[in-house]
Amino acid sequence: MSRPTGVTHRGSKTASLPAPGVPFYTPAQTPAPGTALHPDAADLPTLFTPYKIRGVELANRFVVAPMCMYSADEGHLTDFHVVHLGQFALHGAALTIVEATSVAPNGRISPEDSGLWQDSQIAPLKRVADYIHSQGHKIGIQLAHAGRKASTLGPWHVAKRGEHQYALESEGGWPNNTWSASSIPYAPDWVDPVAMTLDDIAELKAAFVASAKRAVAAGVDVIEIHGAHGYLMTQFLSPTTNKRTDQYGGPAFENRTRLLLEIAREVRAAIPDTMPLFLRISATEWLEDVEPKEPSWTVQDTIRLADLLPAAGIDLLDVSSGGNSRNQYIKMHTRYQIDLVPEIKKALRAQGSAAADTLKFGAVGSITTAELAKEVVQKGGSVEADLVLAARQFLREPEFVRRVAHQLGVPIRWANQYLRAQWKPDAKI
């Protein structure tokens, strides 16, 4: 059945044109929700200016960061994900990144996590992509492997059971088949991982490439490699977890970064040149102030790695932190992660790195207010990231983009179907 080309009323076509390129009818959002209505305004915050990276143009600088939802069916996205992820685009987020999506069955964080290790997982992902595209916005996906932190239970299951976090085989888990750089468990009450062989590493790299190709087939616009939060890439990067003696480990920085850089290069070669490739990193393990002191991954290591990323095909560094040790010590404050971005950028400029001009940055962490969201990406500001990534705040209020715009006094486009609900300019939101 062909898709209708418009909506008719008493035999005449109305101005309600269909969204292009999607297999269902919905009104075209022109311009996309969240787009500034006065793009040439002299006082328009950078936050509401378009942003182009490779062949992808975003309507604004808001990105919904990946968030595990523990709601996939054997790795397949479900109707839940269409609703959950689609709402952010409907309300104005320019880029929505699908949760950590495993490139292999044993790389899922939980049995209910998203996956892209087989072709049957393409169609449900495409359904989400089609909806987000129908709203005039872009979709990304975070490709991942959890390593020694795999085979865990969703957080509400742990709370109910009150026992160990890992999922038993009877609960759909694989506690005897988790991988890591070395056979070091995350904590005494977690499973003992298997140290990956060179054959396992070759299999992993091939899996990242195959998953990236499936993402392209599903219509995804941006791919992000997950190198953060104590998952497998972190486990190779960190000297606290990587005790290997081959070319992928040991004290040598070049060895511990080898796997990540190889995966980046191979994924870059497998995807269109117009597709941006992001990397999420834990810029520090937050172990510098923990006793007894031992080598760990630090901001200085991240700066050193950042210098190498553009040559490996990475376009944007998504700066997060922590997650590789229960012993981490964080001096918590609102900007504890945001401030890592200018620190890295300043160091790259100081050492004359070419990455200072070519590598883009995303900032994440505790971005809950309009003023902070504005400050993070404001041209000439103290952080000057390229994109602002938020996660839990979008769970609290999917209309975060609209609220920020209202509080900053920026008129933006609302979705056609929601126009009659727009706030009055003097409304207290």
GROMACS .gro file of C-alpha atoms in nm:
model
  429
    1MET     CA    1   0.000   0.000   0.000
    2SER     CA    2   0.137   0.339  -0.094
    3ARG     CA    3   0.178   0.603   0.171
    4PRO     CA    4  -0.062   0.901   0.143
    5THR     CA    5   0.097   1.213  -0.003
    6GLY     CA    6  -0.104   1.457   0.204
    7VAL     CA    7  -0.420   1.507   0.404
    8THR     CA    8  -0.734   1.603   0.214
    9HIS     CA    9  -1.036   1.794   0.335
   10ARG     CA   10  -1.348   1.811   0.117
   11GLY     CA   11  -1.146   1.696  -0.180
   12SER     CA   12  -0.863   1.951  -0.161
   13LYS     CA   13  -0.513   1.895  -0.032
   14THR     CA   14  -0.422   2.086   0.282
   15ALA     CA   15  -0.079   2.224   0.372
   16SER     CA   16  -0.013   1.918   0.589
   17LEU     CA   17   0.262   1.754   0.386
   18PRO     CA   18   0.397   1.415   0.492
   19ALA     CA   19   0.734   1.360   0.653
   20PRO     CA   20   0.966   1.241   0.376
   21GLY     CA   21   1.148   0.910   0.365
   22VAL     CA   22   0.949   0.718   0.626
   23PRO     CA   23   0.713   0.423   0.568
   24PHE     CA   24   0.412   0.579   0.740
   25TYR     CA   25   0.220   0.904   0.737
   26THR     CA   26   0.298   1.176   0.987
   27PRO     CA   27   0.303   1.549   0.922
   28ALA     CA   28   0.638   1.692   0.816
   29GLN     CA   29   0.794   1.901   1.092
   30THR     CA   30   0.932   2.203   0.907
   31PRO     CA   31   1.146   2.319   1.069
   32ALA     CA   32   1.218   2.040   1.316
   33PRO     CA   33   1.100   2.077   1.677
   34GLY     CA   34   1.360   2.258   1.886
   35THR     CA   35   1.476   2.475   1.597
   36ALA     CA   36   1.522   2.844   1.679
   37LEU     CA   37   1.254   3.050   1.505
   38HIS     CA   38   1.487   3.348   1.471
   39PRO     CA   39   1.820   3.190   1.373
   40ASP     CA   40   1.978   3.524   1.283
   41ALA     CA   41   1.909   3.687   1.620
   42ALA     CA   42   2.226   3.852   1.750
   43ASP     CA   43   2.172   3.721   2.101
   44LEU     CA   44   2.086   3.363   2.003
   45PRO     CA   45   2.270   3.125   2.240
   46THR     CA   46   2.507   2.881   2.070
   47LEU     CA   47   2.292   2.608   2.229
   48PHE     CA   48   2.019   2.678   1.972
   49THR     CA   49   2.237   2.714   1.666
   50PRO     CA   50   2.266   2.430   1.412
   51TYR     CA   51   2.573   2.209   1.419
   52LYS     CA   52   2.723   2.014   1.130
   53ILE     CA   53   2.968   1.730   1.175
   54ARG     CA   54   3.076   1.541   0.862
   55GLY     CA   55   2.757   1.498   0.659
   56VAL     CA   56   2.514   1.528   0.951
   57GLU     CA   57   2.352   1.856   1.049
   58LEU     CA   58   2.182   1.891   1.387
   59ALA     CA   59   1.907   2.145   1.449
   60ASN     CA   60   2.053   2.244   1.787
   61ARG     CA   61   2.324   2.130   2.029
   62PHE     CA   62   2.110   1.899   2.249
   63VAL     CA   63   2.199   1.529   2.255
   64VAL     CA   64   2.016   1.261   2.451
   65ALA     CA   65   2.295   1.047   2.595
   66PRO     CA   66   2.269   0.665   2.592
   67MET     CA   67   2.073   0.520   2.883
   68CYS     CA   68   2.023   0.148   2.951
   69MET     CA   69   1.654   0.065   2.976
   70TYR     CA   70   1.675  -0.314   3.034
   71SER     CA   71   1.378  -0.363   2.802
   72ALA     CA   72   1.513  -0.536   2.490
   73ASP     CA   73   1.404  -0.883   2.378
   74GLU     CA   74   1.714  -1.095   2.310
   75GLY     CA   75   1.887  -0.779   2.198
   76HIS     CA   76   1.596  -0.661   1.983
   77LEU     CA   77   1.448  -0.317   2.048
   78THR     CA   78   1.075  -0.320   2.122
   79ASP     CA   79   0.775  -0.087   2.109
   80PHE     CA   80   0.901   0.055   2.436
   81HIS     CA   81   1.205   0.196   2.259
   82VAL     CA   82   0.997   0.359   1.985
   83VAL     CA   83   0.802   0.548   2.253
   84HIS     CA   84   1.095   0.609   2.487
   85LEU     CA   85   1.345   0.731   2.226
   86GLY     CA   86   1.092   0.889   1.993
   87GLN     CA   87   0.959   1.131   2.253
   88PHE     CA   88   1.292   1.313   2.275
   89ALA     CA   89   1.294   1.392   1.904
   90LEU     CA   90   0.928   1.494   1.918
   91HIS     CA   91   1.015   1.747   2.188
   92GLY     CA   92   1.320   1.892   2.016
   93ALA     CA   93   1.640   1.696   2.088
   94ALA     CA   94   1.856   1.715   1.776
   95LEU     CA   95   2.034   1.382   1.832
   96THR     CA   96   1.913   1.085   2.034
   97ILE     CA   97   2.166   0.808   2.100
   98VAL     CA   98   2.034   0.456   2.155
   99GLU     CA   99   2.151   0.288   2.474
  100ALA     CA  100   2.471   0.081   2.495
  101THR     CA  101   2.415  -0.180   2.226
  102SER     CA  102   2.624  -0.492   2.245
  103VAL     CA  103   2.819  -0.622   1.948
  104ALA     CA  104   2.810  -0.976   2.093
  105PRO     CA  105   2.566  -1.172   2.312
  106ASN     CA  106   2.815  -1.192   2.600
  107GLY     CA  107   2.879  -0.819   2.585
  108ARG     CA  108   2.537  -0.712   2.711
  109ILE     CA  109   2.531  -0.548   3.050
  110SER     CA  110   2.211  -0.736   3.130
  111PRO     CA  111   2.008  -1.007   2.954
  112GLU     CA  112   1.757  -0.734   2.858
  113ASP     CA  113   2.006  -0.500   2.693
  114SER     CA  114   2.005  -0.386   2.331
  115GLY     CA  115   2.215  -0.576   2.078
  116LEU     CA  116   2.321  -0.557   1.715
  117TRP     CA  117   2.508  -0.882   1.670
  118GLN     CA  118   2.261  -1.038   1.424
  119ASP     CA  119   2.063  -0.921   1.124
  120SER     CA  120   1.721  -0.972   1.287
  121GLN     CA  121   1.806  -0.680   1.517
  122ILE     CA  122   1.824  -0.434   1.225
  123ALA     CA  123   1.447  -0.400   1.162
  124PRO     CA  124   1.342  -0.293   1.514
  125LEU     CA  125   1.626  -0.041   1.523
  126LYS     CA  126   1.518   0.092   1.184
  127ARG     CA  127   1.167   0.142   1.321
  128VAL     CA  128   1.307   0.374   1.589
  129ALA     CA  129   1.528   0.548   1.333
  130ASP     CA  130   1.235   0.603   1.098
  131TYR     CA  131   1.029   0.768   1.370
  132ILE     CA  132   1.310   0.998   1.482
  133HIS     CA  133   1.375   1.094   1.120
  134SER     CA  134   1.006   1.168   1.074
  135GLN     CA  135   1.048   1.443   1.334
  136GLY     CA  136   1.333   1.599   1.140
  137HIS     CA  137   1.602   1.482   1.382
  138LYS     CA  138   1.894   1.238   1.397
  139ILE     CA  139   1.960   0.907   1.569
  140GLY     CA  140   2.287   0.767   1.701
  141ILE     CA  141   2.379   0.433   1.852
  142GLN     CA  142   2.644   0.346   2.109
  143LEU     CA  143   2.821   0.021   2.020
  144ALA     CA  144   2.959  -0.154   2.324
  145HIS     CA  145   3.087  -0.460   2.504
  146ALA     CA  146   3.053  -0.473   2.881
  147GLY     CA  147   3.345  -0.709   2.942
  148ARG     CA  148   3.373  -0.812   3.307
  149LYS     CA  149   3.067  -0.600   3.396
  150ALA     CA  150   2.838  -0.808   3.172
  151SER     CA  151   2.569  -1.055   3.280
  152THR     CA  152   2.427  -0.831   3.551
  153LEU     CA  153   2.069  -0.783   3.660
  154GLY     CA  154   1.861  -0.477   3.591
  155PRO     CA  155   1.869  -0.242   3.892
  156TRP     CA  156   1.515  -0.309   4.010
  157HIS     CA  157   1.578  -0.686   4.005
  158VAL     CA  158   1.880  -0.646   4.231
  159ALA     CA  159   1.680  -0.440   4.476
  160LYS     CA  160   1.410  -0.704   4.493
  161ARG     CA  161   1.645  -0.996   4.532
  162GLY     CA  162   1.891  -0.827   4.765
  163GLU     CA  163   2.175  -1.058   4.666
  164HIS     CA  164   2.459  -1.055   4.411
  165GLN     CA  165   2.415  -0.832   4.105
  166TYR     CA  166   2.517  -1.075   3.834
  167ALA     CA  167   2.256  -1.277   3.648
  168LEU     CA  168   2.271  -1.652   3.690
  169GLU     CA  169   2.222  -1.886   3.395
  170SER     CA  170   1.874  -1.958   3.532
  171GLU     CA  171   1.805  -1.585   3.499
  172GLY     CA  172   1.928  -1.562   3.142
  173GLY     CA  173   2.285  -1.468   3.235
  174TRP     CA  174   2.626  -1.600   3.132
  175PRO     CA  175   2.839  -1.569   3.447
  176ASN     CA  176   3.095  -1.818   3.316
  177ASN     CA  177   3.148  -1.640   2.985
  178THR     CA  178   3.237  -1.279   3.059
  179TRP     CA  179   3.547  -1.133   2.894
  180SER     CA  180   3.809  -0.886   3.008
  181ALA     CA  181   4.164  -0.778   2.935
  182SER     CA  182   4.279  -0.985   3.233
  183SER     CA  183   4.110  -1.227   3.469
  184ILE     CA  184   4.037  -0.969   3.739
  185PRO     CA  185   3.681  -0.941   3.873
  186TYR     CA  186   3.520  -0.600   3.912
  187ALA     CA  187   3.465  -0.669   4.283
  188PRO     CA  188   3.491  -0.970   4.517
  189ASP     CA  189   3.120  -1.046   4.477
  190TRP     CA  190   3.130  -1.037   4.097
  191VAL     CA  191   3.212  -1.314   3.851
  192ASP     CA  192   3.568  -1.397   3.747
  193PRO     CA  193   3.609  -1.290   3.382
  194VAL     CA  194   3.802  -1.481   3.119
  195ALA     CA  195   4.117  -1.310   2.990
  196MET     CA  196   4.061  -1.267   2.617
  197THR     CA  197   4.281  -1.458   2.375
  198LEU     CA  198   4.410  -1.306   2.053
  199ASP     CA  199   4.140  -1.501   1.870
  200ASP     CA  200   3.879  -1.346   2.101
  201ILE     CA  201   4.019  -1.001   2.025
  202ALA     CA  202   4.000  -1.065   1.651
  203GLU     CA  203   3.642  -1.183   1.696
  204LEU     CA  204   3.557  -0.869   1.895
  205LYS     CA  205   3.697  -0.634   1.630
  206ALA     CA  206   3.501  -0.814   1.359
  207ALA     CA  207   3.188  -0.787   1.574
  208PHE     CA  208   3.224  -0.410   1.609
  209VAL     CA  209   3.260  -0.376   1.232
  210ALA     CA  210   2.962  -0.603   1.161
  211SER     CA  211   2.745  -0.416   1.411
  212ALA     CA  212   2.846  -0.082   1.260
  213LYS     CA  213   2.738  -0.205   0.917
  214ARG     CA  214   2.402  -0.315   1.062
  215ALA     CA  215   2.360   0.029   1.217
  216VAL     CA  216   2.414   0.185   0.874
  217ALA     CA  217   2.156  -0.054   0.726
  218ALA     CA  218   1.908   0.053   0.994
  219GLY     CA  219   1.944   0.419   0.898
  220VAL     CA  220   2.144   0.535   1.198
  221ASP     CA  221   2.313   0.873   1.149
  222VAL     CA  222   2.591   0.863   1.413
  223ILE     CA  223   2.789   0.581   1.572
  224GLU     CA  224   2.953   0.609   1.913
  225ILE     CA  225   3.207   0.358   2.044
  226HIS     CA  226   3.168   0.299   2.416
  227GLY     CA  227   3.509   0.332   2.579
  228ALA     CA  228   3.390   0.444   2.922
  229HIS     CA  229   3.238   0.346   3.257
  230GLY     CA  230   3.450   0.043   3.328
  231TYR     CA  231   3.328  -0.163   3.034
  232LEU     CA  232   3.554  -0.367   2.808
  233MET     CA  233   3.739  -0.083   2.634
  234THR     CA  234   3.812   0.078   2.973
  235GLN     CA  235   3.937  -0.255   3.101
  236PHE     CA  236   4.197  -0.260   2.824
  237LEU     CA  237   4.291   0.107   2.864
  238SER     CA  238   4.345   0.098   3.240
  239PRO     CA  239   4.662  -0.037   3.401
  240THR     CA  240   4.449  -0.137   3.701
  241THR     CA  241   4.263  -0.396   3.493
  242ASN     CA  242   4.501  -0.470   3.208
  243LYS     CA  243   4.785  -0.694   3.326
  244ARG     CA  244   4.846  -0.861   2.991
  245THR     CA  245   5.196  -0.930   2.862
  246ASP     CA  246   5.120  -0.928   2.489
  247GLN     CA  247   5.078  -0.642   2.241
  248TYR     CA  248   4.741  -0.547   2.394
  249GLY     CA  249   4.851  -0.492   2.751
  250GLY     CA  250   5.098  -0.428   3.025
  251PRO     CA  251   5.233  -0.094   3.143
  252ALA     CA  252   5.292   0.045   2.793
  253PHE     CA  253   5.036   0.308   2.693
  254GLU     CA  254   5.069   0.208   2.327
  255ASN     CA  255   4.972  -0.150   2.409
  256ARG     CA  256   4.675  -0.065   2.629
  257THR     CA  257   4.528   0.176   2.373
  258ARG     CA  258   4.592  -0.053   2.077
  259LEU     CA  259   4.255  -0.233   2.081
  260LEU     CA  260   4.049   0.083   2.102
  261LEU     CA  261   4.239   0.252   1.821
  262GLU     CA  262   4.221  -0.059   1.601
  263ILE     CA  263   3.844  -0.080   1.653
  264ALA     CA  264   3.806   0.291   1.576
  265ARG     CA  265   4.003   0.260   1.253
  266GLU     CA  266   3.818  -0.051   1.138
  267VAL     CA  267   3.474   0.092   1.215
  268ARG     CA  268   3.566   0.419   1.040
  269ALA     CA  269   3.665   0.222   0.729
  270ALA     CA  270   3.338   0.028   0.733
  271ILE     CA  271   3.093   0.321   0.752
  272PRO     CA  272   3.016   0.603   0.508
  273ASP     CA  273   3.259   0.891   0.505
  274THR     CA  274   2.965   1.122   0.578
  275MET     CA  275   2.882   0.944   0.905
  276PRO     CA  276   3.028   1.092   1.227
  277LEU     CA  277   3.209   0.857   1.465
  278PHE     CA  278   3.205   0.947   1.835
  279LEU     CA  279   3.396   0.795   2.125
  280ARG     CA  280   3.277   0.804   2.485
  281ILE     CA  281   3.567   0.790   2.730
  282SER     CA  282   3.609   0.783   3.104
  283ALA     CA  283   3.862   1.065   3.118
  284THR     CA  284   3.973   0.954   3.463
  285GLU     CA  285   3.908   0.657   3.689
  286TRP     CA  286   3.912   0.890   3.993
  287LEU     CA  287   4.170   0.672   4.166
  288GLU     CA  288   4.447   0.931   4.199
  289ASP     CA  289   4.355   1.007   4.562
  290VAL     CA  290   4.283   0.649   4.667
  291GLU     CA  291   4.520   0.459   4.895
  292PRO     CA  292   4.718   0.249   4.835
  293LYS     CA  293   4.815   0.436   4.521
  294GLU     CA  294   4.859   0.236   4.204
  295PRO     CA  295   4.872   0.321   3.834
  296SER     CA  296   4.534   0.410   3.686
  297TRP     CA  297   4.386   0.585   3.384
  298THR     CA  298   4.407   0.962   3.436
  299VAL     CA  299   4.320   1.284   3.255
  300GLN     CA  300   4.678   1.299   3.130
  301ASP     CA  301   4.627   0.961   2.964
  302THR     CA  302   4.308   1.090   2.803
  303ILE     CA  303   4.493   1.394   2.669
  304ARG     CA  304   4.756   1.165   2.522
  305LEU     CA  305   4.486   0.946   2.366
  306ALA     CA  306   4.291   1.246   2.234
  307ASP     CA  307   4.594   1.349   2.032
  308LEU     CA  308   4.569   1.018   1.843
  309LEU     CA  309   4.194   1.006   1.786
  310PRO     CA  310   4.146   1.213   1.468
  311ALA     CA  311   4.397   0.995   1.283
  312ALA     CA  312   4.198   0.690   1.395
  313GLY     CA  313   3.878   0.838   1.252
  314ILE     CA  314   3.715   0.971   1.568
  315ASP     CA  315   3.531   1.299   1.515
  316LEU     CA  316   3.404   1.378   1.864
  317LEU     CA  317   3.518   1.284   2.215
  318ASP     CA  318   3.226   1.240   2.454
  319VAL     CA  319   3.386   1.306   2.793
  320SER     CA  320   3.257   1.109   3.090
  321SER     CA  321   3.444   0.951   3.383
  322GLY     CA  322   3.474   0.669   3.635
  323GLY     CA  323   3.310   0.329   3.655
  324ASN     CA  324   3.607   0.094   3.655
  325SER     CA  325   3.650   0.056   4.029
  326ARG     CA  326   3.433   0.059   4.338
  327ASN     CA  327   3.719   0.240   4.510
  328GLN     CA  328   3.685   0.553   4.296
  329TYR     CA  329   3.678   0.877   4.490
  330ILE     CA  330   3.497   1.172   4.333
  331LYS     CA  331   3.478   1.516   4.488
  332MET     CA  332   3.124   1.571   4.372
  333HIS     CA  333   3.008   1.906   4.240
  334THR     CA  334   2.788   2.012   3.951
  335ARG     CA  335   3.073   2.054   3.704
  336TYR     CA  336   3.294   1.762   3.810
  337GLN     CA  337   3.270   1.606   3.463
  338ILE     CA  338   3.198   1.915   3.255
  339ASP     CA  339   3.528   2.078   3.358
  340LEU     CA  340   3.724   1.785   3.216
  341VAL     CA  341   3.648   1.914   2.864
  342PRO     CA  342   3.829   2.250   2.887
  343GLU     CA  343   4.117   2.080   3.071
  344ILE     CA  344   4.169   1.840   2.782
  345LYS     CA  345   4.125   2.109   2.516
  346LYS     CA  346   4.368   2.346   2.688
  347ALA     CA  347   4.634   2.076   2.713
  348LEU     CA  348   4.598   1.984   2.345
  349ARG     CA  349   4.642   2.347   2.245
  350ALA     CA  350   4.940   2.389   2.476
  351GLN     CA  351   5.125   2.097   2.322
  352GLY     CA  352   5.046   2.207   1.968
  353SER     CA  353   4.839   1.901   1.890
  354ALA     CA  354   4.656   1.895   1.558
  355ALA     CA  355   4.365   1.744   1.750
  356ALA     CA  356   4.313   2.081   1.920
  357ASP     CA  357   4.160   2.206   1.594
  358THR     CA  358   4.006   1.888   1.452
  359LEU     CA  359   3.867   1.689   1.747
  360LYS     CA  360   3.521   1.794   1.865
  361PHE     CA  361   3.390   1.755   2.221
  362GLY     CA  362   3.072   1.663   2.400
  363ALA     CA  363   3.018   1.746   2.768
  364VAL     CA  364   2.796   1.543   3.000
  365GLY     CA  365   2.704   1.527   3.367
  366SER     CA  366   2.453   1.703   3.595
  367ILE     CA  367   2.328   1.932   3.319
  368THR     CA  368   1.985   2.010   3.455
  369THR     CA  369   1.943   2.387   3.424
  370ALA     CA  370   1.898   2.621   3.132
  371GLU     CA  371   2.196   2.837   3.224
  372LEU     CA  372   2.434   2.543   3.259
  373ALA     CA  373   2.321   2.390   2.930
  374LYS     CA  374   2.381   2.727   2.766
  375GLU     CA  375   2.722   2.774   2.927
  376VAL     CA  376   2.855   2.432   2.824
  377VAL     CA  377   2.848   2.508   2.451
  378GLN     CA  378   2.849   2.887   2.441
  379LYS     CA  379   3.099   3.012   2.185
  380GLY     CA  380   3.375   3.195   2.369
  381GLY     CA  381   3.263   3.051   2.704
  382SER     CA  382   3.458   2.867   2.971
  383VAL     CA  383   3.383   2.516   2.840
  384GLU     CA  384   3.300   2.568   2.471
  385ALA     CA  385   3.204   2.207   2.406
  386ASP     CA  386   3.041   2.138   2.072
  387LEU     CA  387   2.746   1.939   2.206
  388VAL     CA  388   2.570   1.912   2.540
  389LEU     CA  389   2.471   1.558   2.636
  390ALA     CA  390   2.209   1.491   2.901
  391ALA     CA  391   2.063   1.164   3.019
  392ARG     CA  392   1.861   1.147   3.340
  393GLN     CA  393   1.733   1.500   3.294
  394PHE     CA  394   1.556   1.383   2.979
  395LEU     CA  395   1.396   1.105   3.183
  396ARG     CA  396   1.275   1.363   3.433
  397GLU     CA  397   1.141   1.592   3.162
  398PRO     CA  398   1.139   1.475   2.800
  399GLU     CA  399   1.053   1.836   2.710
  400PHE     CA  400   1.387   1.959   2.851
  401VAL     CA  401   1.474   2.135   2.524
  402ARG     CA  402   1.148   2.330   2.529
  403ARG     CA  403   1.188   2.430   2.894
  404VAL     CA  404   1.546   2.548   2.842
  405ALA     CA  405   1.442   2.752   2.539
  406HIS     CA  406   1.157   2.911   2.733
  407GLN     CA  407   1.376   3.004   3.028
  408LEU     CA  408   1.642   3.150   2.799
  409GLY     CA  409   1.384   3.346   2.604
  410VAL     CA  410   1.450   3.163   2.277
  411PRO     CA  411   1.141   3.107   2.060
  412ILE     CA  412   1.162   2.758   1.911
  413ARG     CA  413   0.950   2.542   1.689
  414TRP     CA  414   0.714   2.297   1.860
  415ALA     CA  415   0.587   1.984   1.688
  416ASN     CA  416   0.283   2.058   1.470
  417GLN     CA  417   0.054   1.841   1.679
  418TYR     CA  418   0.155   2.026   1.999
  419LEU     CA  419   0.137   2.386   1.874
  420ARG     CA  420  -0.185   2.467   2.060
  421ALA     CA  421  -0.015   2.382   2.390
  422GLN     CA  422   0.272   2.628   2.360
  423TRP     CA  423   0.355   2.822   2.674
  424LYS     CA  424   0.282   3.193   2.681
  425PRO     CA  425   0.599   3.406   2.679
  426ASP     CA  426   0.542   3.517   3.039
  427ALA     CA  427   0.461   3.169   3.175
  428LYS     CA  428   0.666   3.058   3.475
  429ILE     CA  429   0.813   2.722   3.373
   0.00000   0.00000   0.00000
